mmCIF file of C-alpha atoms in Angstrom:
data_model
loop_
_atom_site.group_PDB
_atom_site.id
_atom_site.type_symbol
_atom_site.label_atom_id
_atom_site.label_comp_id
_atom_site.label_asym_id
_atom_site.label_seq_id
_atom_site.Cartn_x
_atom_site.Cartn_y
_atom_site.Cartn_z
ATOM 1 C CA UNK D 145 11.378 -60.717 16.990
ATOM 2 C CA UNK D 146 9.546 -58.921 14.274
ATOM 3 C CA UNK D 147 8.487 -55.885 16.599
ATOM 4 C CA UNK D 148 11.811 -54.504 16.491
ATOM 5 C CA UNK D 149 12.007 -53.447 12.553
ATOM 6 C CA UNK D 150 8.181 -52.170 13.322
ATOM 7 C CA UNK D 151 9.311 -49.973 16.131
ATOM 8 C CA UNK D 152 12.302 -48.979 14.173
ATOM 9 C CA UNK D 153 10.044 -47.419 11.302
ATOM 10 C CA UNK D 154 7.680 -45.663 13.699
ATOM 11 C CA UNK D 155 10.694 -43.752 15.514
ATOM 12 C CA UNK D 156 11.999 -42.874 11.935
ATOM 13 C CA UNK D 157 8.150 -41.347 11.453
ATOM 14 C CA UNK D 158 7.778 -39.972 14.328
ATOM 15 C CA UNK D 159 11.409 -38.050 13.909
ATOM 16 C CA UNK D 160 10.370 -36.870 10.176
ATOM 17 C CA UNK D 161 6.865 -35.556 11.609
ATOM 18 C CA UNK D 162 8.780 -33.814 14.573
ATOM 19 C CA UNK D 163 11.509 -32.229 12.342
ATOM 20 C CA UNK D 164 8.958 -30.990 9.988
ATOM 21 C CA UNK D 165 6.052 -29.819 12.958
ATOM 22 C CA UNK D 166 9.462 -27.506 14.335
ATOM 23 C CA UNK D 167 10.326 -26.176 10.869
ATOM 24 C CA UNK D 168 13.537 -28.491 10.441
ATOM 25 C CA UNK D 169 14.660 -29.101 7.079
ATOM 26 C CA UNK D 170 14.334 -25.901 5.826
ATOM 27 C CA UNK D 171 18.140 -24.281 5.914
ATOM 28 C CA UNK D 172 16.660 -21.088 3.974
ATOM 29 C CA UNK D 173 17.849 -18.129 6.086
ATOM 30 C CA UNK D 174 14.876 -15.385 6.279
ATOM 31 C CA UNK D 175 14.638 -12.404 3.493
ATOM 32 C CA UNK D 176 14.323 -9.112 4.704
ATOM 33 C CA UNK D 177 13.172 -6.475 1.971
ATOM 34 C CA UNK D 178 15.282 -3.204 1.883
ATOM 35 C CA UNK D 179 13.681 0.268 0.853
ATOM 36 C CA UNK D 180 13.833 3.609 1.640
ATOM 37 C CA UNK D 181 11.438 5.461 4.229
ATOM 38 C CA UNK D 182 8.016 6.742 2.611
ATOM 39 C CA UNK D 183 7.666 10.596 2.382
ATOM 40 C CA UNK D 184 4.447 12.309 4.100
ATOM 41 C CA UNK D 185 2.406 13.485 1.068
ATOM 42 C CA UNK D 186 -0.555 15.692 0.869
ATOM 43 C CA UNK D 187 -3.382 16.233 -1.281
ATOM 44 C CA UNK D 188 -6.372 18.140 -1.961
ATOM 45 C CA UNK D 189 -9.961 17.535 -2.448
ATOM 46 C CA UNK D 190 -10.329 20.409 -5.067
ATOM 47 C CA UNK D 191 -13.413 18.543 -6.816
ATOM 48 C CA UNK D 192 -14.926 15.938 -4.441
ATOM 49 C CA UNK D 193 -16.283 14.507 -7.888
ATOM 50 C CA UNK D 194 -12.504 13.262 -8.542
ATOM 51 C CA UNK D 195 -9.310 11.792 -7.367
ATOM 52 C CA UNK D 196 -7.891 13.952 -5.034
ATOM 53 C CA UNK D 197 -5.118 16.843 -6.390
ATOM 54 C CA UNK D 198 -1.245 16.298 -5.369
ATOM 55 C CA UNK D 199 0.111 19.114 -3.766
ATOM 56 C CA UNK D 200 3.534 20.402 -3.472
ATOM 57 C CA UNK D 201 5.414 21.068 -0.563
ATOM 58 C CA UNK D 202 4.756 25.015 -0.884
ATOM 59 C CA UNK D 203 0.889 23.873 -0.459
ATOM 60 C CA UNK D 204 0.043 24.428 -4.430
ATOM 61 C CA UNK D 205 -0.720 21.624 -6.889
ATOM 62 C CA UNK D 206 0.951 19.743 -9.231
ATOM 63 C CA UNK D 207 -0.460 20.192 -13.020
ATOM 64 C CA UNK D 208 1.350 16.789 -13.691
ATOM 65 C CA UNK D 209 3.943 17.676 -16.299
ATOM 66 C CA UNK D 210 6.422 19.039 -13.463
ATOM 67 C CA UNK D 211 9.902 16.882 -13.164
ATOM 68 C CA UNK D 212 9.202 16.558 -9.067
ATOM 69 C CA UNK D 213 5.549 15.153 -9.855
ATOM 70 C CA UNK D 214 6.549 11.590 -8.894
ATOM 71 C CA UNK D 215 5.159 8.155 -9.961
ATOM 72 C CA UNK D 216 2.522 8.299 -12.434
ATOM 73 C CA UNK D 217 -0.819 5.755 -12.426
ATOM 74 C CA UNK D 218 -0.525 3.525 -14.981
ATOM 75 C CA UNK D 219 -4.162 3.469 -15.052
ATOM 76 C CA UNK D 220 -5.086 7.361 -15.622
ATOM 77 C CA UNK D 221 -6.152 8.218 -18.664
ATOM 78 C CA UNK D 222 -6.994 12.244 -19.396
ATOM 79 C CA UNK D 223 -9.955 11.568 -21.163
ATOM 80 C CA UNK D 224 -11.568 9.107 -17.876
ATOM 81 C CA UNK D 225 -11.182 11.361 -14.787
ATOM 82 C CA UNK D 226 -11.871 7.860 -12.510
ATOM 83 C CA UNK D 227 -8.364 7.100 -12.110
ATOM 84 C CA UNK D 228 -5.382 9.324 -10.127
ATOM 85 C CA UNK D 229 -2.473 10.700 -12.082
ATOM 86 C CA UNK D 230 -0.670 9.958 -9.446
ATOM 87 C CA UNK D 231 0.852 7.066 -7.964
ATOM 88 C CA UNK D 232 2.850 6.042 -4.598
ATOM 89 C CA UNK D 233 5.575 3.780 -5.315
ATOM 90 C CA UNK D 234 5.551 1.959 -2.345
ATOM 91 C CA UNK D 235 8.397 -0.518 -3.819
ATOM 92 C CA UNK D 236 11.309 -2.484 -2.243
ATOM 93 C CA UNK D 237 14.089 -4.770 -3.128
ATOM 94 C CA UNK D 238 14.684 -8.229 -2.473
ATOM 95 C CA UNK D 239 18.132 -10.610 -3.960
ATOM 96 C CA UNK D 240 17.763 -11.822 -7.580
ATOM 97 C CA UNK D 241 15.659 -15.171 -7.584
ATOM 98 C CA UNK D 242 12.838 -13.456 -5.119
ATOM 99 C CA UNK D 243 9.245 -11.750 -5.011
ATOM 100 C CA UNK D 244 7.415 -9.529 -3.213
ATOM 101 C CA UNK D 245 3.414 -8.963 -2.884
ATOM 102 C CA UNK D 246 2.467 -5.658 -1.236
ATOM 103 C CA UNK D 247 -0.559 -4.661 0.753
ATOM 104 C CA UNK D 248 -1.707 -1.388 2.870
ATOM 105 C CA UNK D 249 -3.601 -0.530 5.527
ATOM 106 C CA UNK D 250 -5.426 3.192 6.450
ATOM 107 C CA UNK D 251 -5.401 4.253 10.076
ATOM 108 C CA UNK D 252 -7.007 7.398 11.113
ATOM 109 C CA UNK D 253 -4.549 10.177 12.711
ATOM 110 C CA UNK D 254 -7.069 12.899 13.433
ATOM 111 C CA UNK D 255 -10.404 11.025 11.968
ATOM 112 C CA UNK D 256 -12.702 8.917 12.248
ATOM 113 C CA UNK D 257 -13.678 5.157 11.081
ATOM 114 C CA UNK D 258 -16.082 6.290 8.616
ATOM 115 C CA UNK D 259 -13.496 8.811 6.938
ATOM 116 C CA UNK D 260 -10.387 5.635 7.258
ATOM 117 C CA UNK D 261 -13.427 3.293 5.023
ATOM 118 C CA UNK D 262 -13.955 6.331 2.831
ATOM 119 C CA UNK D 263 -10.356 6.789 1.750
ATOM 120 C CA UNK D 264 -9.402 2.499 2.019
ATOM 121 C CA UNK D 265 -12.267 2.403 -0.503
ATOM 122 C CA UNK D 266 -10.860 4.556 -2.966
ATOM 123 C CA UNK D 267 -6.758 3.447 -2.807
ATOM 124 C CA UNK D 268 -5.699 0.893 -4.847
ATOM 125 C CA UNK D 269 -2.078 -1.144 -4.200
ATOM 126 C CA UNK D 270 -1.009 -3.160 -7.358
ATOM 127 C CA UNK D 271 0.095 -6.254 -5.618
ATOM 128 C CA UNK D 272 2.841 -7.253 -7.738
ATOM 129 C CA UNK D 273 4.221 -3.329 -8.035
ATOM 130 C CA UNK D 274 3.797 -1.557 -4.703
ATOM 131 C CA UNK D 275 2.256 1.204 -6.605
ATOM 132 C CA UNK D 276 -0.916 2.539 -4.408
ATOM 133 C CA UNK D 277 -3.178 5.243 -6.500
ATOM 134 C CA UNK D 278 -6.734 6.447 -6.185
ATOM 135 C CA UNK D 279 -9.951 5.325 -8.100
ATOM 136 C CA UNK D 280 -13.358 6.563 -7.317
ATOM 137 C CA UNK D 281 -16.195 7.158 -9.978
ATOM 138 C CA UNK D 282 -17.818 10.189 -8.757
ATOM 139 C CA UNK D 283 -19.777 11.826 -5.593
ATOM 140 C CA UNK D 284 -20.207 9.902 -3.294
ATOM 141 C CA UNK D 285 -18.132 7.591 -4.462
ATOM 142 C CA UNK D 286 -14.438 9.720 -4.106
ATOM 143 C CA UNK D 287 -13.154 10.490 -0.888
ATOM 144 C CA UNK D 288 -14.465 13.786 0.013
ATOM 145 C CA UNK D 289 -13.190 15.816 3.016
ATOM 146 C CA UNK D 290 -15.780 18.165 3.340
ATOM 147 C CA UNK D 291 -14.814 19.399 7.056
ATOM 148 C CA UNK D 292 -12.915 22.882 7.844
ATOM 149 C CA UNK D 293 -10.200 20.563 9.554
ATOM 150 C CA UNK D 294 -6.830 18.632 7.427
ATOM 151 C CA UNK D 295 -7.492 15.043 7.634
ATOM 152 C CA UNK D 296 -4.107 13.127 8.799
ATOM 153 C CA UNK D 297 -4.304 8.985 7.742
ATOM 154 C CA UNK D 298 -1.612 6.949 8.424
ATOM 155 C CA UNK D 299 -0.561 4.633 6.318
ATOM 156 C CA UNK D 300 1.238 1.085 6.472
ATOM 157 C CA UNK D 301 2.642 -0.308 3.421
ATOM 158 C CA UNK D 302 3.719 -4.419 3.517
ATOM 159 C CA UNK D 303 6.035 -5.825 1.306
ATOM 160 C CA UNK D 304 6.124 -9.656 1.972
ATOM 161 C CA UNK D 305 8.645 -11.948 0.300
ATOM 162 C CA UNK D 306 6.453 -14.936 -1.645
ATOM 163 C CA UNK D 307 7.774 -18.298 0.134
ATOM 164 C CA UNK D 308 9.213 -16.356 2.742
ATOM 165 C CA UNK D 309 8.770 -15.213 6.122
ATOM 166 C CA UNK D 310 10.609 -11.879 5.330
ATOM 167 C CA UNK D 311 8.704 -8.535 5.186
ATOM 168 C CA UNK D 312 9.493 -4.862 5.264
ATOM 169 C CA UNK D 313 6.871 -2.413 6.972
ATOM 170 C CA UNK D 314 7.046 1.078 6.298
ATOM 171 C CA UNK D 315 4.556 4.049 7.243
ATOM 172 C CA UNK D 316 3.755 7.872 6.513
ATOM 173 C CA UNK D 317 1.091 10.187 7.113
ATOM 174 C CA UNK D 318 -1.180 11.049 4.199
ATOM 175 C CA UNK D 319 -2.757 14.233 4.638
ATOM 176 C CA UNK D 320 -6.008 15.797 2.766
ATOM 177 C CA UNK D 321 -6.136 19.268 3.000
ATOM 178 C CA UNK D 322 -9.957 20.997 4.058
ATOM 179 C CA UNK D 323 -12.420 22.056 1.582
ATOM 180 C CA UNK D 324 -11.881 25.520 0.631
#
């Protein structure tokens, strides 16, 4: 009978469709990013006109040409105050032969949704670097905390492995000290 080869070739298809429908065929083990926890950092709003001011852990601010400053923005230039000085590296590791892509999210601590839009408007995460800084071109357009109280964000930095199901998740609090 001729139905036979037929029904032969449909059970081969329907195997290929199942294996591939339940992820079969893939022997690529999951990637899991490595890095090191995220410090708590916290800034100032010194001129609500302009990125917000690093501070140190003694509560004063960093000029920028200290040792301790951290991870510069690539993007700041002294003569365009639009861009931070600073950076967060943000960063992990994955074996030779991999990629990541990094993304963030703001969650408010101790504030409210329109402060969390405020701030997520202004941060910046360099996709391919991890590196999260601060652009805003002016009032009303730079975060501003203009309240007597610290404002607390949380944030949750993503690096995802490219072809991968692997990520790392990693949070900390970033904290914007009160208008003096």
């Amino acid at each position: 009978m001729r139905i036979a080869p037929a029904l032969r070739t449909m059970g081969l298809c329907a195997a290929l469709v199942t294996q591939a429908a339940c992820g079969g065929g893939s022997d690529e083990p999951e990637i899991i990013p490595t890095g090191s926890p995220l410090p708590n950092l916290s800034f100032t709003d010194s001129e609500s006109y302009f990125p917000l001011d690093k501070l140190k852990s003694d509560g004063s601010h960093f000029v920028g040409n200290e040792p301790d400053f951290g991870p510069r923005n690539p993007a700041y230039a002294a003569n365009n105050r639009t861009e931070s000085q600073w950076a967060i590296d943000t960063s992990a590791s994955v074996p030779a032969g991999h990629t990541l892509s990094y993304s963030f999210k703001v969650s408010g601590v101790n504030v409210g949704a329109a402060e969390v839009a405020s701030l997520t408007n202004n941060l910046r995460i360099q996709t391919n670097t991890g590196l999260i800084t601060q652009s805003c071109t002016g009032f009303p357009n730079c975060y501003d905390n203009h309240s007597a109280q610290d404002h607390n964000f949380q944030i949750t930095a993503t690096a995802s492995v490219n072809g991968n199901k692997g990520s790392l998740t990693r949070t900390f609090t970033f904290s914007v000290r009160a208008n003096n």
